[in-house]
Each structure stands twice: as structure tokens, then as C-alpha cells.
Amino acid sequence: MANITLKDIAHSYTGASNNPDDYALKKLNLTWRDGGAYALLGPSGCGKTTLLNIISGLLTPTKGQVLFNNDDVTRLPTERRNIAQIFQFPVIYDTMTVFENLAFPLKNRGRSKTEIEPRVIELAKMLGLEKDLFTKAQHLTADAKQKISLGRGLIRQSVNAILFDEPLTVIDPQLKWELRSQLKYLHKQFGFTMIYVTHDQTEALTFADEVIVMFEGEIVQVGTPEALFERPEHTFVGYFIGSPGMNIVPCRLQGRSMLIEDHEITLDQTYKEQPDSAKIEVGIRPEYLRLAPAEEKGLPVKIIKVDDIGRHKIARVAVNDHTFHVVMPEISGMTGDTASLVFDTAHTNIYVNDHLITGEQS
Ligand code: ADP
Ligand code: MG
């Protein structure tokens, strides 16, 4: 097994070009630690599959290097990289039985029957396929077929990494949760490096120790699920993670205060003055906002809507054209549709041109 390093990787499907718009992947640098459980999270089209294919060798990047430990594998074919890849749709042999499908990657590498059998049976049990072991794959449901694909990826214990490209897309929602927990368990047990691609934040956050968030061909943040929630480094991360996502609203900075429209809110930090051309925004999660009666100190807002979603309420409020979501256990004591919006300043982030900036404690 190995650390996998991407060094100045960029990829354009139309060949080398000087136009950044031609690149499905902009410049990427990242090391995947041996044995880590990673999620690669981002919207459709941001470059996740392109990145996986570069790691597995299905694609040669236009620029940069792929290193396994210190060995340059950029131009090595897939077969020589010892990587298992599981795709969105099942890749199996329809006319083979489940057993034969699972055994294939080991048989192909000349392993003995005594080694293969117990391993196939163990995996089939874990994936809930044992009762179908001797059924031909073509007679099984899409769910079961994808489980075979997962099994074929997991069967070899000596791989450098297992790459999952949105593997649960075709799986029934109820089964998804179960399979994800099994993958987590297998990771703990066998310690392979796992890179799990998804556009679903819940999937990413429950699977991974570390999440890589991609947006438009770039990595915008690498962090633990907590860090992505508490300190999004890019407005996209704030918006993409959380439900509802982070509120991001234009503001101006003035010493230790920020101004939203013309209302001043005192912050915990002092921020450096920014050029006039800079786009300055405040980002705060709905969980860190509170609605108080209009007489209390805060940002005067108009309540547009309150939804009761069981455990808590979600209010949508507005200051002129700017809207915020507020999540509270209970919303009461307000008269009419006006209220004061109170910021938890310890969790108030400032973004300049979409990037988080830090101020100075004063
Ligand atoms: P994701 O997996 O995050 O949905 P992809 O890596 O598949 O994203 O795609 C990233 C970008 O590259 C998209 O704009 C997509 O249209 C483009 N792309 C992907 N595969 C090809 C290809 N074989 N030829 C040309 N463009 C491609
Ligand atoms: Mg994809």
C-alpha cells in the first residue's frame, strides 16, 4: 500500500491549452495518506470522475504527476497500479455466478482455491449475497449486481487503494445506509485507502474522516466534516454543506464592525481594509442565528416564512433583498412579522471574493 500524491495535476480533454476554461481539472496538489478514508464531494461536472480516472490510470493527465510513495506512476497503465475502481453502474460478468464474479480478480492473479473460497464467502456474507452465491448475475436485481461490483473491488487485500465513483447511485435508498456502514466497517478492518466520490453531503460526511470538496475543477477545501461545517474556507463549501446551507450575504467592513445594508453589527475580530473592488460577504450558518423580539438589539428583519420540520423550525427572514435562514428549536414571542436577527459572532465568517479571511483579535 502507498501514499498517493497528485503533484500539479491539470487535465484538459482537448489537449494542452492556455485557456483555463479548457481544463476539467485546474491545478491540483494533494496527498492521500495510506489507509485514509476520504470522500470527494462536489456537484455534477466538477471533475470528480476525471480525478479518479487519473489516479487509477484510465486517464493520463495533461499536466503534472501521480506518485505512489515516491514512484512516478503517471504513465503506468491501470493493470500495473494495483488499484480497484468501482463505478456508478455495475461492471460484472452477467453469465458468471456471484461466486465466480467475486473470485475472478483473485483467480486472475493465480491465487489458490483454498485462499479464494473463504474470502469470497466472507465478502458475500458482508454484502448480503450469500444466498445468491451460485446464481448467475444476469438473474439478479440492479442492487445485487452493484453489490457484486463492490465485492469485486473489495476482494483483493493487497490493493494500493479502492476508488468508489458514486457506487450507490443505483442502490435502493434503504440499502444505501447499510452498505455505507459496511464499507466503513471494511475500511476499519482491512485498512485500505478508500476514496469515495459522491455529490451527496450526507454520504460524504458519514463515510469519511476527511472530505475533499471540489468546485469547477478545483479543490476548495480539505477538512474533517466538523471543519467543513464550522469554518468553510470557500463560500461554495458553506453553501453546499448543511441543510439549509450557510447564509451568505453582502456586507461592508468597518474596523471591528460589519454593515449589512446600513445596520451595524459588532464582530469579535478586526479585519483589514479591503480594496473597493473586493466582493465582501458575511457567512453564518442558520444554526448560529437567533430571532428575537424587534425591541432587542440585532439586525431588523422581516419574517417571510416559518416552516416546522419537527425537531426544529426554519424561518426565512429578509433585510431588503437579502434573505437568511434561521434554525431554532422554537420561534415565539415575536409580534407581527418583524424581528431582530441576532448573530453568534464566534461563528460569523467573513469572505473576500469567496475565500475565508481571518481577522485580528482585539
Ligand atoms: P463529475 O464526475 O464531477 O460529474 P467529470 O469528471 O465527469 O465530473 O467531468 C468534469 C468535466 O469534464 C465536465 O465538464 C465534463 O463535461 C467534462 N468531461 C468529462 N469526461 C469527458 C470526456 N471524455 N470528454 C470531454 N469532456 C469530458
Ligand atoms: Mg462522475
PDB file of C-alpha atoms in Angstrom, residues 114-260:
ATOM      1  CA  THR A 114      -8.061 -22.532  -0.590  1.00  0.00           C
ATOM      2  CA  GLU A 115      -7.329 -18.825  -0.445  1.00  0.00           C
ATOM      3  CA  ILE A 116     -10.175 -17.773  -2.709  1.00  0.00           C
ATOM      4  CA  GLU A 117     -13.078 -19.704  -1.235  1.00  0.00           C
ATOM      5  CA  PRO A 118     -13.164 -18.422   2.346  1.00  0.00           C
ATOM      6  CA  ARG A 119     -12.563 -14.860   1.155  1.00  0.00           C
ATOM      7  CA  VAL A 120     -15.449 -14.999  -1.341  1.00  0.00           C
ATOM      8  CA  ILE A 121     -17.778 -16.453   1.261  1.00  0.00           C
ATOM      9  CA  GLU A 122     -16.782 -13.883   3.872  1.00  0.00           C
ATOM     10  CA  LEU A 123     -17.382 -10.988   1.477  1.00  0.00           C
ATOM     11  CA  ALA A 124     -20.642 -12.415   0.170  1.00  0.00           C
ATOM     12  CA  LYS A 125     -21.885 -12.566   3.749  1.00  0.00           C
ATOM     13  CA  MET A 126     -20.868  -8.999   4.441  1.00  0.00           C
ATOM     14  CA  LEU A 127     -22.673  -7.812   1.335  1.00  0.00           C
ATOM     15  CA  GLY A 128     -25.752  -9.953   1.926  1.00  0.00           C
ATOM     16  CA  LEU A 129     -25.138 -12.015  -1.225  1.00  0.00           C
ATOM     17  CA  GLU A 130     -24.600 -15.457   0.325  1.00  0.00           C
ATOM     18  CA  LYS A 131     -27.966 -16.877  -0.675  1.00  0.00           C
ATOM     19  CA  ASP A 132     -27.290 -15.949  -4.309  1.00  0.00           C
ATOM     20  CA  LEU A 133     -23.718 -17.248  -4.480  1.00  0.00           C
ATOM     21  CA  PHE A 134     -24.498 -19.810  -7.161  1.00  0.00           C
ATOM     22  CA  THR A 135     -26.990 -17.748  -9.143  1.00  0.00           C
ATOM     23  CA  LYS A 136     -25.942 -16.210 -12.436  1.00  0.00           C
ATOM     24  CA  ALA A 137     -25.564 -12.440 -12.145  1.00  0.00           C
ATOM     25  CA  GLN A 138     -27.969 -11.808 -15.027  1.00  0.00           C
ATOM     26  CA  HIS A 139     -30.863 -13.075 -12.890  1.00  0.00           C
ATOM     27  CA  LEU A 140     -30.259 -10.577 -10.103  1.00  0.00           C
ATOM     28  CA  THR A 141     -31.619  -7.084  -9.400  1.00  0.00           C
ATOM     29  CA  ALA A 142     -29.632  -3.897 -10.094  1.00  0.00           C
ATOM     30  CA  ASP A 143     -28.934  -3.596  -6.349  1.00  0.00           C
ATOM     31  CA  ALA A 144     -27.462  -7.065  -6.134  1.00  0.00           C
ATOM     32  CA  LYS A 145     -25.396  -6.521  -9.280  1.00  0.00           C
ATOM     33  CA  GLN A 146     -23.869  -3.403  -7.802  1.00  0.00           C
ATOM     34  CA  LYS A 147     -23.109  -5.312  -4.621  1.00  0.00           C
ATOM     35  CA  ILE A 148     -21.167  -7.781  -6.763  1.00  0.00           C
ATOM     36  CA  SER A 149     -19.221  -4.851  -8.223  1.00  0.00           C
ATOM     37  CA  LEU A 150     -18.437  -3.651  -4.712  1.00  0.00           C
ATOM     38  CA  GLY A 151     -17.348  -7.160  -3.781  1.00  0.00           C
ATOM     39  CA  ARG A 152     -15.071  -7.424  -6.810  1.00  0.00           C
ATOM     40  CA  GLY A 153     -13.421  -4.180  -5.721  1.00  0.00           C
ATOM     41  CA  LEU A 154     -13.014  -5.307  -2.142  1.00  0.00           C
ATOM     42  CA  ILE A 155     -11.867  -8.879  -2.739  1.00  0.00           C
ATOM     43  CA  ARG A 156      -8.154  -8.201  -3.162  1.00  0.00           C
ATOM     44  CA  GLN A 157      -6.469  -7.406   0.107  1.00  0.00           C
ATOM     45  CA  SER A 158      -3.239  -6.041  -1.310  1.00  0.00           C
ATOM     46  CA  VAL A 159      -4.524  -3.097  -3.369  1.00  0.00           C
ATOM     47  CA  ASN A 160      -2.997   0.368  -3.095  1.00  0.00           C
ATOM     48  CA  ALA A 161      -6.421   1.981  -2.902  1.00  0.00           C
ATOM     49  CA  ILE A 162     -10.080   1.413  -3.658  1.00  0.00           C
ATOM     50  CA  LEU A 163     -11.837   4.128  -5.609  1.00  0.00           C
ATOM     51  CA  PHE A 164     -15.610   4.329  -5.483  1.00  0.00           C
ATOM     52  CA  ASP A 165     -17.270   6.516  -8.097  1.00  0.00           C
ATOM     53  CA  GLU A 166     -20.783   7.242  -6.788  1.00  0.00           C
ATOM     54  CA  PRO A 167     -21.315   3.496  -6.342  1.00  0.00           C
ATOM     55  CA  LEU A 168     -24.634   3.702  -4.564  1.00  0.00           C
ATOM     56  CA  THR A 169     -26.499   5.660  -7.246  1.00  0.00           C
ATOM     57  CA  VAL A 170     -28.392   2.565  -8.400  1.00  0.00           C
ATOM     58  CA  ILE A 171     -28.916   1.196  -4.905  1.00  0.00           C
ATOM     59  CA  ASP A 172     -32.248   1.371  -3.161  1.00  0.00           C
ATOM     60  CA  PRO A 173     -32.246   4.235  -0.574  1.00  0.00           C
ATOM     61  CA  GLN A 174     -32.806   1.909   2.373  1.00  0.00           C
ATOM     62  CA  LEU A 175     -29.889  -0.273   1.407  1.00  0.00           C
ATOM     63  CA  LYS A 176     -27.608   2.707   0.886  1.00  0.00           C
ATOM     64  CA  TRP A 177     -27.193   3.387   4.532  1.00  0.00           C
ATOM     65  CA  GLU A 178     -26.487  -0.242   5.266  1.00  0.00           C
ATOM     66  CA  LEU A 179     -23.876  -0.590   2.534  1.00  0.00           C
ATOM     67  CA  ARG A 180     -22.174   2.617   3.554  1.00  0.00           C
ATOM     68  CA  SER A 181     -21.785   1.376   7.107  1.00  0.00           C
ATOM     69  CA  GLN A 182     -20.402  -1.902   5.765  1.00  0.00           C
ATOM     70  CA  LEU A 183     -17.817  -0.027   3.720  1.00  0.00           C
ATOM     71  CA  LYS A 184     -16.819   1.873   6.815  1.00  0.00           C
ATOM     72  CA  TYR A 185     -16.503  -1.364   8.722  1.00  0.00           C
ATOM     73  CA  LEU A 186     -14.426  -2.952   5.943  1.00  0.00           C
ATOM     74  CA  HIS A 187     -12.185   0.070   5.968  1.00  0.00           C
ATOM     75  CA  LYS A 188     -11.560  -0.309   9.685  1.00  0.00           C
ATOM     76  CA  GLN A 189     -10.936  -4.000   9.286  1.00  0.00           C
ATOM     77  CA  PHE A 190      -8.633  -4.020   6.279  1.00  0.00           C
ATOM     78  CA  GLY A 191      -7.180  -0.515   6.350  1.00  0.00           C
ATOM     79  CA  PHE A 192      -7.202   0.115   2.582  1.00  0.00           C
ATOM     80  CA  THR A 193      -7.036   3.681   1.370  1.00  0.00           C
ATOM     81  CA  MET A 194     -10.572   4.442   0.239  1.00  0.00           C
ATOM     82  CA  ILE A 195     -11.641   7.349  -1.914  1.00  0.00           C
ATOM     83  CA  TYR A 196     -15.366   7.644  -2.145  1.00  0.00           C
ATOM     84  CA  VAL A 197     -16.835  10.008  -4.715  1.00  0.00           C
ATOM     85  CA  THR A 198     -20.275  11.452  -4.170  1.00  0.00           C
ATOM     86  CA  HIS A 199     -22.372  14.543  -4.751  1.00  0.00           C
ATOM     87  CA  ASP A 200     -24.330  13.762  -1.598  1.00  0.00           C
ATOM     88  CA  GLN A 201     -23.071  15.518   1.527  1.00  0.00           C
ATOM     89  CA  THR A 202     -24.645  13.011   3.939  1.00  0.00           C
ATOM     90  CA  GLU A 203     -22.854  10.180   2.196  1.00  0.00           C
ATOM     91  CA  ALA A 204     -19.566  12.077   2.287  1.00  0.00           C
ATOM     92  CA  LEU A 205     -19.824  13.144   5.900  1.00  0.00           C
ATOM     93  CA  THR A 206     -20.795   9.735   7.241  1.00  0.00           C
ATOM     94  CA  PHE A 207     -18.195   7.807   5.280  1.00  0.00           C
ATOM     95  CA  ALA A 208     -15.053   9.873   5.530  1.00  0.00           C
ATOM     96  CA  ASP A 209     -12.501  11.003   8.067  1.00  0.00           C
ATOM     97  CA  GLU A 210     -11.523  13.709   5.639  1.00  0.00           C
ATOM     98  CA  VAL A 211     -13.605  15.314   2.905  1.00  0.00           C
ATOM     99  CA  ILE A 212     -12.217  16.947  -0.225  1.00  0.00           C
ATOM    100  CA  VAL A 213     -14.669  19.440  -1.653  1.00  0.00           C
ATOM    101  CA  MET A 214     -14.377  20.220  -5.362  1.00  0.00           C
ATOM    102  CA  PHE A 215     -15.952  23.005  -7.327  1.00  0.00           C
ATOM    103  CA  GLU A 216     -15.435  23.798 -11.020  1.00  0.00           C
ATOM    104  CA  GLY A 217     -12.285  21.718 -11.391  1.00  0.00           C
ATOM    105  CA  GLU A 218     -10.635  22.912  -8.204  1.00  0.00           C
ATOM    106  CA  ILE A 219     -10.265  21.680  -4.671  1.00  0.00           C
ATOM    107  CA  VAL A 220     -11.833  24.332  -2.475  1.00  0.00           C
ATOM    108  CA  GLN A 221     -11.327  22.688   0.902  1.00  0.00           C
ATOM    109  CA  VAL A 222      -9.867  19.577   2.507  1.00  0.00           C
ATOM    110  CA  GLY A 223     -11.089  19.011   6.011  1.00  0.00           C
ATOM    111  CA  THR A 224     -12.910  16.995   8.606  1.00  0.00           C
ATOM    112  CA  PRO A 225     -16.697  17.098   8.489  1.00  0.00           C
ATOM    113  CA  GLU A 226     -16.596  19.437  11.521  1.00  0.00           C
ATOM    114  CA  ALA A 227     -14.187  21.864   9.847  1.00  0.00           C
ATOM    115  CA  LEU A 228     -16.358  21.989   6.735  1.00  0.00           C
ATOM    116  CA  PHE A 229     -19.319  22.845   8.872  1.00  0.00           C
ATOM    117  CA  GLU A 230     -17.681  25.326  11.253  1.00  0.00           C
ATOM    118  CA  ARG A 231     -15.107  27.052   9.051  1.00  0.00           C
ATOM    119  CA  PRO A 232     -15.904  26.729   5.358  1.00  0.00           C
ATOM    120  CA  GLU A 233     -12.890  28.152   3.549  1.00  0.00           C
ATOM    121  CA  HIS A 234     -14.905  28.969   0.447  1.00  0.00           C
ATOM    122  CA  THR A 235     -18.472  30.226   0.115  1.00  0.00           C
ATOM    123  CA  PHE A 236     -19.251  27.198  -2.050  1.00  0.00           C
ATOM    124  CA  VAL A 237     -18.450  24.858   0.853  1.00  0.00           C
ATOM    125  CA  GLY A 238     -20.701  26.897   3.130  1.00  0.00           C
ATOM    126  CA  TYR A 239     -23.494  26.762   0.634  1.00  0.00           C
ATOM    127  CA  PHE A 240     -23.061  23.096  -0.386  1.00  0.00           C
ATOM    128  CA  ILE A 241     -22.741  21.631   3.115  1.00  0.00           C
ATOM    129  CA  GLY A 242     -25.535  21.945   5.635  1.00  0.00           C
ATOM    130  CA  SER A 243     -29.253  21.924   5.172  1.00  0.00           C
ATOM    131  CA  PRO A 244     -30.179  24.653   4.634  1.00  0.00           C
ATOM    132  CA  GLY A 245     -26.661  25.794   3.699  1.00  0.00           C
ATOM    133  CA  MET A 246     -24.754  28.727   5.113  1.00  0.00           C
ATOM    134  CA  ASN A 247     -26.300  32.174   4.744  1.00  0.00           C
ATOM    135  CA  ILE A 248     -24.019  34.287   2.572  1.00  0.00           C
ATOM    136  CA  VAL A 249     -24.931  37.939   2.321  1.00  0.00           C
ATOM    137  CA  PRO A 250     -23.024  41.021   1.078  1.00  0.00           C
ATOM    138  CA  CYS A 251     -21.626  43.285   3.783  1.00  0.00           C
ATOM    139  CA  ARG A 252     -19.093  46.038   4.334  1.00  0.00           C
ATOM    140  CA  LEU A 253     -16.320  46.047   6.898  1.00  0.00           C
ATOM    141  CA  GLN A 254     -15.609  48.956   9.203  1.00  0.00           C
ATOM    142  CA  GLY A 255     -12.976  48.269  11.854  1.00  0.00           C
ATOM    143  CA  ARG A 256     -14.476  45.798  14.261  1.00  0.00           C
ATOM    144  CA  SER A 257     -17.934  46.019  12.731  1.00  0.00           C
ATOM    145  CA  MET A 258     -19.716  44.850   9.664  1.00  0.00           C
ATOM    146  CA  LEU A 259     -22.530  46.668   7.960  1.00  0.00           C
ATOM    147  CA  ILE A 260     -25.400  44.819   6.358  1.00  0.00           C
TER     148      ILE A 260
END
